[in-house]
PDB file of C-alpha atoms in Angstrom:
ATOM      1  CA  UNK A  92      67.799 -46.387 -68.182  1.00 46.00           C
ATOM      2  CA  UNK A  93      67.390 -48.207 -64.978  1.00 45.00           C
ATOM      3  CA  UNK A  94      63.960 -47.979 -63.531  1.00 43.00           C
ATOM      4  CA  UNK A  95      63.755 -45.424 -60.718  1.00 45.00           C
ATOM      5  CA  UNK A  96      63.977 -46.639 -57.140  1.00 41.00           C
ATOM      6  CA  UNK A  97      60.702 -45.971 -55.414  1.00 43.00           C
ATOM      7  CA  UNK A  98      61.054 -43.246 -52.726  1.00 41.00           C
ATOM      8  CA  UNK A  99      59.757 -43.671 -49.234  1.00 40.00           C
ATOM      9  CA  UNK A 100      56.612 -41.708 -48.586  1.00 37.00           C
ATOM     10  CA  UNK A 101      57.053 -38.537 -46.487  1.00 37.00           C
ATOM     11  CA  UNK A 102      53.722 -39.196 -44.844  1.00 34.00           C
ATOM     12  CA  UNK A 103      53.564 -42.041 -42.334  1.00 39.00           C
ATOM     13  CA  UNK A 104      50.685 -44.360 -42.698  1.00 42.00           C
ATOM     14  CA  UNK A 105      47.734 -43.458 -40.478  1.00 44.00           C
ATOM     15  CA  UNK A 106      47.400 -45.658 -37.376  1.00 47.00           C
ATOM     16  CA  UNK A 107      44.640 -48.136 -37.351  1.00 50.00           C
ATOM     17  CA  UNK A 108      41.537 -47.026 -35.476  1.00 50.00           C
ATOM     18  CA  UNK A 109      40.767 -49.190 -32.441  1.00 51.00           C
ATOM     19  CA  UNK A 110      37.831 -51.386 -32.836  1.00 52.00           C
ATOM     20  CA  UNK A 111      34.570 -50.623 -31.067  1.00 48.00           C
ATOM     21  CA  UNK A 112      35.195 -53.552 -28.729  1.00 51.00           C
ATOM     22  CA  UNK A 113      38.636 -52.177 -27.717  1.00 48.00           C
ATOM     23  CA  UNK A 114      37.167 -48.710 -27.099  1.00 47.00           C
ATOM     24  CA  UNK A 115      34.449 -50.091 -24.882  1.00 47.00           C
ATOM     25  CA  UNK A 116      36.991 -52.014 -22.766  1.00 47.00           C
ATOM     26  CA  UNK A 117      39.086 -48.833 -22.240  1.00 48.00           C
ATOM     27  CA  UNK A 118      36.046 -46.829 -21.152  1.00 44.00           C
ATOM     28  CA  UNK A 119      34.962 -49.554 -18.763  1.00 46.00           C
ATOM     29  CA  UNK A 120      38.458 -49.715 -17.211  1.00 50.00           C
ATOM     30  CA  UNK A 121      38.535 -45.916 -16.749  1.00 49.00           C
ATOM     31  CA  UNK A 122      35.107 -45.917 -15.101  1.00 49.00           C
ATOM     32  CA  UNK A 123      36.154 -48.708 -12.742  1.00 45.00           C
ATOM     33  CA  UNK A 124      39.290 -46.832 -11.668  1.00 51.00           C
ATOM     34  CA  UNK A 125      37.265 -43.663 -11.011  1.00 46.00           C
ATOM     35  CA  UNK A 126      34.714 -45.588  -8.962  1.00 44.00           C
ATOM     36  CA  UNK A 127      37.465 -47.176  -6.884  1.00 46.00           C
ATOM     37  CA  UNK A 128      39.017 -43.760  -6.193  1.00 44.00           C
ATOM     38  CA  UNK A 129      35.669 -42.350  -5.080  1.00 46.00           C
ATOM     39  CA  UNK A 130      34.937 -45.346  -2.853  1.00 45.00           C
ATOM     40  CA  UNK A 131      38.288 -45.117  -1.030  1.00 46.00           C
ATOM     41  CA  UNK A 132      37.968 -42.545   1.799  1.00 46.00           C
ATOM     42  CA  UNK A 133      40.720 -39.978   2.201  1.00 49.00           C
ATOM     43  CA  UNK A 134      42.502 -40.483   5.512  1.00 53.00           C
ATOM     44  CA  UNK A 135      42.697 -37.410   7.686  1.00 46.00           C
ATOM     45  CA  UNK A 136      45.015 -36.970  10.644  1.00 50.00           C
ATOM     46  CA  UNK A 137      43.286 -37.510  13.971  1.00 56.00           C
ATOM     47  CA  UNK A 138      43.229 -34.916  16.729  1.00 51.00           C
ATOM     48  CA  UNK A 139      44.457 -31.354  16.666  1.00 50.00           C
ATOM     49  CA  UNK A 140      47.499 -30.607  14.487  1.00 52.00           C
ATOM     50  CA  UNK A 141      50.733 -30.345  16.385  1.00 53.00           C
ATOM     51  CA  UNK A 142      52.010 -26.878  17.071  1.00 45.00           C
ATOM     52  CA  UNK A 143      55.007 -25.820  15.064  1.00 51.00           C
ATOM     53  CA  UNK A 144      58.255 -24.838  16.739  1.00 44.00           C
ATOM     54  CA  UNK A 145      57.468 -21.211  15.916  1.00 45.00           C
ATOM     55  CA  UNK A 146      54.025 -21.426  17.575  1.00 44.00           C
ATOM     56  CA  UNK A 147      55.508 -23.026  20.672  1.00 43.00           C
ATOM     57  CA  UNK A 148      58.155 -20.322  20.825  1.00 49.00           C
ATOM     58  CA  UNK A 149      55.462 -17.636  20.558  1.00 62.00           C
ATOM     59  CA  UNK A 150      53.628 -19.231  23.491  1.00 62.00           C
ATOM     60  CA  UNK A 151      56.807 -19.262  25.566  1.00 80.00           C
ATOM     61  CA  UNK A 152      57.541 -15.639  24.701  1.00 81.00           C
ATOM     62  CA  UNK A 153      54.030 -14.610  25.679  1.00 82.00           C
ATOM     63  CA  UNK A 154      54.383 -16.374  29.020  1.00 84.00           C
ATOM     64  CA  UNK A 155      57.764 -14.730  29.647  1.00 86.00           C
ATOM     65  CA  UNK A 156      56.251 -11.326  28.953  1.00 88.00           C
ATOM     66  CA  UNK A 157      53.369 -11.972  31.358  1.00 88.00           C
ATOM     67  CA  UNK A 158      55.612 -13.293  34.136  1.00 89.00           C
ATOM     68  CA  UNK A 159      58.046 -10.405  33.764  1.00 88.00           C
ATOM     69  CA  UNK A 160      55.249  -7.842  33.597  1.00 90.00           C
ATOM     70  CA  UNK A 161      53.522  -9.269  36.697  1.00 91.00           C
ATOM     71  CA  UNK A 162      56.703  -8.930  38.765  1.00 91.00           C
ATOM     72  CA  UNK A 163      57.338  -5.396  37.532  1.00 93.00           C
ATOM     73  CA  UNK A 164      53.733  -4.301  38.053  1.00 93.00           C
ATOM     74  CA  UNK A 165      53.972  -5.644  41.594  1.00 91.00           C
ATOM     75  CA  UNK A 166      57.304  -4.039  42.516  1.00 91.00           C
ATOM     76  CA  UNK A 167      57.226  -0.810  40.479  1.00 92.00           C
ATOM     77  CA  UNK A 168      53.532  -0.273  39.869  1.00 93.00           C
ATOM     78  CA  UNK A 169      51.668  -0.286  36.575  1.00 93.00           C
ATOM     79  CA  UNK A 170      52.096   3.417  35.806  1.00 94.00           C
ATOM     80  CA  UNK A 171      55.848   3.420  36.494  1.00 95.00           C
ATOM     81  CA  UNK A 172      56.554   0.331  34.370  1.00 92.00           C
ATOM     82  CA  UNK A 173      57.316   0.932  30.693  1.00 91.00           C
ATOM     83  CA  UNK A 174      57.004  -1.535  27.848  1.00 87.00           C
ATOM     84  CA  UNK A 175      60.758  -1.218  27.468  1.00 89.00           C
ATOM     85  CA  UNK A 176      61.142  -2.449  31.067  1.00 92.00           C
ATOM     86  CA  UNK A 177      58.846  -5.391  30.346  1.00 89.00           C
ATOM     87  CA  UNK A 178      60.686  -6.349  27.154  1.00 88.00           C
ATOM     88  CA  UNK A 179      64.055  -6.147  28.911  1.00 90.00           C
ATOM     89  CA  UNK A 180      62.806  -8.387  31.744  1.00 87.00           C
ATOM     90  CA  UNK A 181      61.772 -10.982  29.154  1.00 84.00           C
ATOM     91  CA  UNK A 182      65.041 -10.629  27.183  1.00 85.00           C
ATOM     92  CA  UNK A 183      63.322  -9.164  24.113  1.00 83.00           C
ATOM     93  CA  UNK A 184      63.500  -6.065  21.938  1.00 81.00           C
ATOM     94  CA  UNK A 185      61.556  -3.027  23.120  1.00 77.00           C
ATOM     95  CA  UNK A 186      58.804  -3.438  20.523  1.00 77.00           C
ATOM     96  CA  UNK A 187      58.244  -7.154  21.113  1.00 75.00           C
ATOM     97  CA  UNK A 188      55.414  -6.817  23.689  1.00 75.00           C
ATOM     98  CA  UNK A 189      53.186  -5.220  21.041  1.00 77.00           C
ATOM     99  CA  UNK A 190      53.473  -8.341  18.900  1.00 79.00           C
ATOM    100  CA  UNK A 191      51.630 -10.296  21.608  1.00 82.00           C
ATOM    101  CA  UNK A 192      49.570  -7.561  23.309  1.00 86.00           C
ATOM    102  CA  UNK A 193      48.045  -4.503  21.687  1.00 85.00           C
ATOM    103  CA  UNK A 194      48.807  -2.280  24.683  1.00 89.00           C
ATOM    104  CA  UNK A 195      50.254  -2.230  28.182  1.00 90.00           C
ATOM    105  CA  UNK A 196      46.686  -2.172  29.505  1.00 92.00           C
ATOM    106  CA  UNK A 197      45.893  -5.371  27.570  1.00 92.00           C
ATOM    107  CA  UNK A 198      48.965  -6.984  29.121  1.00 92.00           C
ATOM    108  CA  UNK A 199      47.816  -5.961  32.618  1.00 94.00           C
ATOM    109  CA  UNK A 200      44.409  -7.503  31.960  1.00 94.00           C
ATOM    110  CA  UNK A 201      45.995 -10.714  30.677  1.00 93.00           C
ATOM    111  CA  UNK A 202      48.169 -10.979  33.800  1.00 92.00           C
ATOM    112  CA  UNK A 203      45.101 -10.745  36.031  1.00 93.00           C
ATOM    113  CA  UNK A 204      42.613 -12.791  34.008  1.00 93.00           C
ATOM    114  CA  UNK A 205      44.923 -15.680  33.161  1.00 89.00           C
ATOM    115  CA  UNK A 206      46.263 -15.722  36.711  1.00 90.00           C
ATOM    116  CA  UNK A 207      42.770 -15.951  38.194  1.00 93.00           C
ATOM    117  CA  UNK A 208      41.682 -18.553  35.646  1.00 93.00           C
ATOM    118  CA  UNK A 209      44.710 -20.699  36.507  1.00 92.00           C
ATOM    119  CA  UNK A 210      43.973 -20.276  40.236  1.00 94.00           C
ATOM    120  CA  UNK A 211      40.331 -21.314  39.751  1.00 95.00           C
ATOM    121  CA  UNK A 212      41.371 -24.469  37.921  1.00 95.00           C
ATOM    122  CA  UNK A 213      44.049 -25.464  40.444  1.00 95.00           C
ATOM    123  CA  UNK A 214      41.651 -24.784  43.324  1.00 96.00           C
ATOM    124  CA  UNK A 215      39.143 -27.237  41.884  1.00 96.00           C
ATOM    125  CA  UNK A 216      41.897 -29.792  41.368  1.00 97.00           C
ATOM    126  CA  UNK A 217      42.905 -29.441  45.030  1.00 97.00           C
ATOM    127  CA  UNK A 218      39.322 -30.112  46.149  1.00 97.00           C
ATOM    128  CA  UNK A 219      38.923 -33.027  43.739  1.00 97.00           C
ATOM    129  CA  UNK A 220      42.020 -34.638  45.262  1.00 97.00           C
ATOM    130  CA  UNK A 221      40.309 -34.859  48.663  1.00 97.00           C
ATOM    131  CA  UNK A 222      38.587 -38.118  49.639  1.00 96.00           C
ATOM    132  CA  UNK A 223      34.827 -38.212  49.115  1.00 93.00           C
ATOM    133  CA  UNK A 224      34.228 -38.262  52.878  1.00 95.00           C
ATOM    134  CA  UNK A 225      36.303 -35.143  53.599  1.00 97.00           C
ATOM    135  CA  UNK A 226      34.684 -32.954  56.249  1.00 97.00           C
ATOM    136  CA  UNK A 227      33.847 -29.255  55.714  1.00 97.00           C
ATOM    137  CA  UNK A 228      36.738 -28.391  58.039  1.00 96.00           C
ATOM    138  CA  UNK A 229      39.156 -30.426  55.894  1.00 97.00           C
ATOM    139  CA  UNK A 230      37.775 -28.782  52.762  1.00 98.00           C
ATOM    140  CA  UNK A 231      38.261 -25.296  54.218  1.00 97.00           C
ATOM    141  CA  UNK A 232      41.796 -26.258  55.250  1.00 97.00           C
ATOM    142  CA  UNK A 233      42.495 -27.257  51.633  1.00 98.00           C
ATOM    143  CA  UNK A 234      41.005 -24.024  50.280  1.00 98.00           C
ATOM    144  CA  UNK A 235      43.070 -21.859  52.631  1.00 97.00           C
ATOM    145  CA  UNK A 236      46.267 -23.791  51.919  1.00 97.00           C
ATOM    146  CA  UNK A 237      45.734 -23.477  48.188  1.00 96.00           C
ATOM    147  CA  UNK A 238      45.008 -19.766  48.484  1.00 96.00           C
ATOM    148  CA  UNK A 239      48.248 -19.224  50.380  1.00 95.00           C
ATOM    149  CA  UNK A 240      50.055 -21.099  47.633  1.00 93.00           C
ATOM    150  CA  UNK A 241      48.793 -18.795  44.887  1.00 91.00           C
ATOM    151  CA  UNK A 242      49.331 -15.751  47.132  1.00 91.00           C
ATOM    152  CA  UNK A 243      52.855 -16.576  48.247  1.00 89.00           C
ATOM    153  CA  UNK A 244      54.093 -19.287  45.870  1.00 83.00           C
ATOM    154  CA  UNK A 245      56.594 -18.976  43.007  1.00 76.00           C
ATOM    155  CA  UNK A 246      54.095 -17.497  40.514  1.00 72.00           C
ATOM    156  CA  UNK A 247      52.127 -15.366  42.933  1.00 77.00           C
ATOM    157  CA  UNK A 248      52.511 -11.855  41.543  1.00 83.00           C
ATOM    158  CA  UNK A 249      49.178 -11.698  39.722  1.00 86.00           C
ATOM    159  CA  UNK A 250      46.994 -11.473  42.857  1.00 85.00           C
ATOM    160  CA  UNK A 251      48.877  -8.540  44.426  1.00 86.00           C
ATOM    161  CA  UNK A 252      48.738  -6.883  40.996  1.00 91.00           C
ATOM    162  CA  UNK A 253      44.992  -7.489  40.878  1.00 89.00           C
ATOM    163  CA  UNK A 254      44.536  -6.114  44.400  1.00 87.00           C
ATOM    164  CA  UNK A 255      46.603  -2.954  43.936  1.00 89.00           C
ATOM    165  CA  UNK A 256      46.189  -2.160  40.237  1.00 93.00           C
ATOM    166  CA  UNK A 257      42.416  -2.634  40.009  1.00 92.00           C
ATOM    167  CA  UNK A 258      41.890   1.042  39.173  1.00 92.00           C
ATOM    168  CA  UNK A 259      44.270   0.790  36.219  1.00 94.00           C
ATOM    169  CA  UNK A 260      41.786  -1.459  34.388  1.00 94.00           C
ATOM    170  CA  UNK A 261      39.079  -0.164  32.086  1.00 94.00           C
ATOM    171  CA  UNK A 262      35.445  -0.647  33.220  1.00 95.00           C
ATOM    172  CA  UNK A 263      35.001  -3.499  30.730  1.00 95.00           C
ATOM    173  CA  UNK A 264      38.184  -5.177  31.948  1.00 95.00           C
ATOM    174  CA  UNK A 265      37.027  -4.900  35.572  1.00 95.00           C
ATOM    175  CA  UNK A 266      33.817  -6.716  34.722  1.00 95.00           C
ATOM    176  CA  UNK A 267      35.785  -9.535  33.106  1.00 95.00           C
ATOM    177  CA  UNK A 268      38.068  -9.955  36.124  1.00 95.00           C
ATOM    178  CA  UNK A 269      35.115  -9.729  38.527  1.00 95.00           C
ATOM    179  CA  UNK A 270      33.404 -12.669  36.808  1.00 95.00           C
ATOM    180  CA  UNK A 271      36.460 -14.904  37.228  1.00 94.00           C
ATOM    181  CA  UNK A 272      37.036 -13.725  40.805  1.00 94.00           C
ATOM    182  CA  UNK A 273      33.399 -14.385  41.736  1.00 95.00           C
ATOM    183  CA  UNK A 274      33.658 -17.895  40.303  1.00 95.00           C
ATOM    184  CA  UNK A 275      36.793 -18.541  42.379  1.00 96.00           C
ATOM    185  CA  UNK A 276      35.222 -17.313  45.629  1.00 95.00           C
ATOM    186  CA  UNK A 277      31.850 -19.005  44.986  1.00 96.00           C
ATOM    187  CA  UNK A 278      33.511 -22.389  45.518  1.00 97.00           C
ATOM    188  CA  UNK A 279      34.043 -21.448  49.184  1.00 98.00           C
ATOM    189  CA  UNK A 280      30.387 -20.758  49.952  1.00 97.00           C
ATOM    190  CA  UNK A 281      29.045 -24.355  50.215  1.00 97.00           C
ATOM    191  CA  UNK A 282      31.922 -25.184  52.576  1.00 97.00           C
ATOM    192  CA  UNK A 283      31.277 -22.128  54.763  1.00 97.00           C
ATOM    193  CA  UNK A 284      27.539 -22.821  54.795  1.00 97.00           C
ATOM    194  CA  UNK A 285      28.159 -26.407  55.896  1.00 97.00           C
ATOM    195  CA  UNK A 286      30.384 -25.173  58.730  1.00 97.00           C
ATOM    196  CA  UNK A 287      27.711 -22.659  59.743  1.00 96.00           C
ATOM    197  CA  UNK A 288      25.119 -25.448  59.947  1.00 95.00           C
ATOM    198  CA  UNK A 289      27.481 -27.317  62.259  1.00 94.00           C
ATOM    199  CA  UNK A 290      27.824 -24.209  64.440  1.00 94.00           C
ATOM    200  CA  UNK A 291      31.567 -24.114  63.739  1.00 95.00           C
ATOM    201  CA  UNK A 292      31.747 -20.860  61.783  1.00 92.00           C
ATOM    202  CA  UNK A 293      32.463 -17.669  63.695  1.00 84.00           C
ATOM    203  CA  UNK A 294      30.267 -15.479  61.429  1.00 90.00           C
ATOM    204  CA  UNK A 295      27.497 -15.623  58.846  1.00 94.00           C
ATOM    205  CA  UNK A 296      28.855 -17.368  55.688  1.00 96.00           C
ATOM    206  CA  UNK A 297      28.714 -14.371  53.358  1.00 95.00           C
ATOM    207  CA  UNK A 298      30.379 -12.050  55.856  1.00 95.00           C
ATOM    208  CA  UNK A 299      32.854 -14.747  56.860  1.00 95.00           C
ATOM    209  CA  UNK A 300      33.950 -15.087  53.223  1.00 96.00           C
ATOM    210  CA  UNK A 301      34.741 -11.362  53.039  1.00 95.00           C
ATOM    211  CA  UNK A 302      36.671 -11.427  56.304  1.00 94.00           C
ATOM    212  CA  UNK A 303      38.596 -14.542  55.321  1.00 95.00           C
ATOM    213  CA  UNK A 304      39.725 -13.219  51.936  1.00 95.00           C
ATOM    214  CA  UNK A 305      40.592  -9.843  53.426  1.00 93.00           C
ATOM    215  CA  UNK A 306      42.798 -11.481  56.072  1.00 94.00           C
ATOM    216  CA  UNK A 307      44.427 -13.989  53.735  1.00 95.00           C
ATOM    217  CA  UNK A 308      45.155 -11.493  50.959  1.00 93.00           C
ATOM    218  CA  UNK A 309      46.835  -9.103  53.403  1.00 91.00           C
ATOM    219  CA  UNK A 310      49.468 -11.780  54.031  1.00 91.00           C
ATOM    220  CA  UNK A 311      51.255 -10.642  50.872  1.00 88.00           C
ATOM    221  CA  UNK A 312      52.243  -7.520  52.820  1.00 88.00           C
ATOM    222  CA  UNK A 313      53.859  -9.136  55.823  1.00 89.00           C
ATOM    223  CA  UNK A 314      54.640 -12.800  55.151  1.00 88.00           C
ATOM    224  CA  UNK A 315      58.296 -13.725  54.793  1.00 84.00           C
ATOM    225  CA  UNK A 316      59.524 -17.323  54.424  1.00 79.00           C
ATOM    226  CA  UNK A 317      62.808 -16.207  56.022  1.00 80.00           C
ATOM    227  CA  UNK A 318      61.026 -15.893  59.360  1.00 76.00           C
ATOM    228  CA  UNK A 319      60.620 -19.663  59.470  1.00 75.00           C
ATOM    229  CA  UNK A 320      56.827 -19.929  59.194  1.00 83.00           C
ATOM    230  CA  UNK A 321      55.736 -22.541  56.671  1.00 90.00           C
ATOM    231  CA  UNK A 322      52.569 -22.276  54.588  1.00 92.00           C
ATOM    232  CA  UNK A 323      51.220 -25.369  56.349  1.00 94.00           C
ATOM    233  CA  UNK A 324      51.699 -23.762  59.769  1.00 93.00           C
ATOM    234  CA  UNK A 325      50.193 -20.538  58.464  1.00 93.00           C
ATOM    235  CA  UNK A 326      47.160 -22.469  57.204  1.00 95.00           C
ATOM    236  CA  UNK A 327      46.590 -24.116  60.606  1.00 95.00           C
ATOM    237  CA  UNK A 328      46.711 -20.770  62.393  1.00 94.00           C
ATOM    238  CA  UNK A 329      44.382 -19.119  59.890  1.00 94.00           C
ATOM    239  CA  UNK A 330      41.883 -21.956  60.201  1.00 94.00           C
ATOM    240  CA  UNK A 331      41.863 -21.547  63.990  1.00 93.00           C
ATOM    241  CA  UNK A 332      40.894 -17.890  63.570  1.00 91.00           C
ATOM    242  CA  UNK A 333      37.849 -18.581  61.435  1.00 92.00           C
ATOM    243  CA  UNK A 334      36.174 -21.699  62.895  1.00 91.00           C
ATOM    244  CA  UNK A 335      35.611 -23.097  66.340  1.00 84.00           C
ATOM    245  CA  UNK A 336      37.544 -26.206  67.266  1.00 73.00           C
TER     246      UNK A 336
END
């Protein structure tokens, strides 16, 4: 008989174990890679993250609701204006206002507080734009002109709403609006005091401030651009009432 052909083993030969020198090189390489990763700082984006399209759209919707509500509160009154009216004015579904504001009262407060905050900021910008040597008279002229702008300009509804819907606010809301309003009016006092020292003011500064704001704010009741009077001309005439030439 022929001698049997040797069969291949079903078990593969075991791989050779790496030498101690090879193992030490692998460990050293791994440690070096880990150290490099730790030493390399992770770059983070600078500045605030950009708003998403959805966030920007939410901001625009909120502004539309506030603008529409301010006009309705001014023309119809707070009590007579429904959330359905406000949503329709902003081109939204009837329940949409509650996504941005928890109640109609919260929306009224937002109209007043954000309007006054915006007015305070723009008032300071108007004063900052004056030359350093501007006289107290020129400063008062700028303050009056700016006040007419926020009273009678394109986004002027929030002040009439504040004047006529004050009682619709809660006591806590009134305190919040009063703080912003006081900050806005406090900017006028150094100017009025300087005019009083010059003998140009017609009344004591504190009383003069009350008279001035009372007279200017009442303009929302009678002023009409159709009658041909510009805000600049109105400012000149108002200034002549309050200080001596």
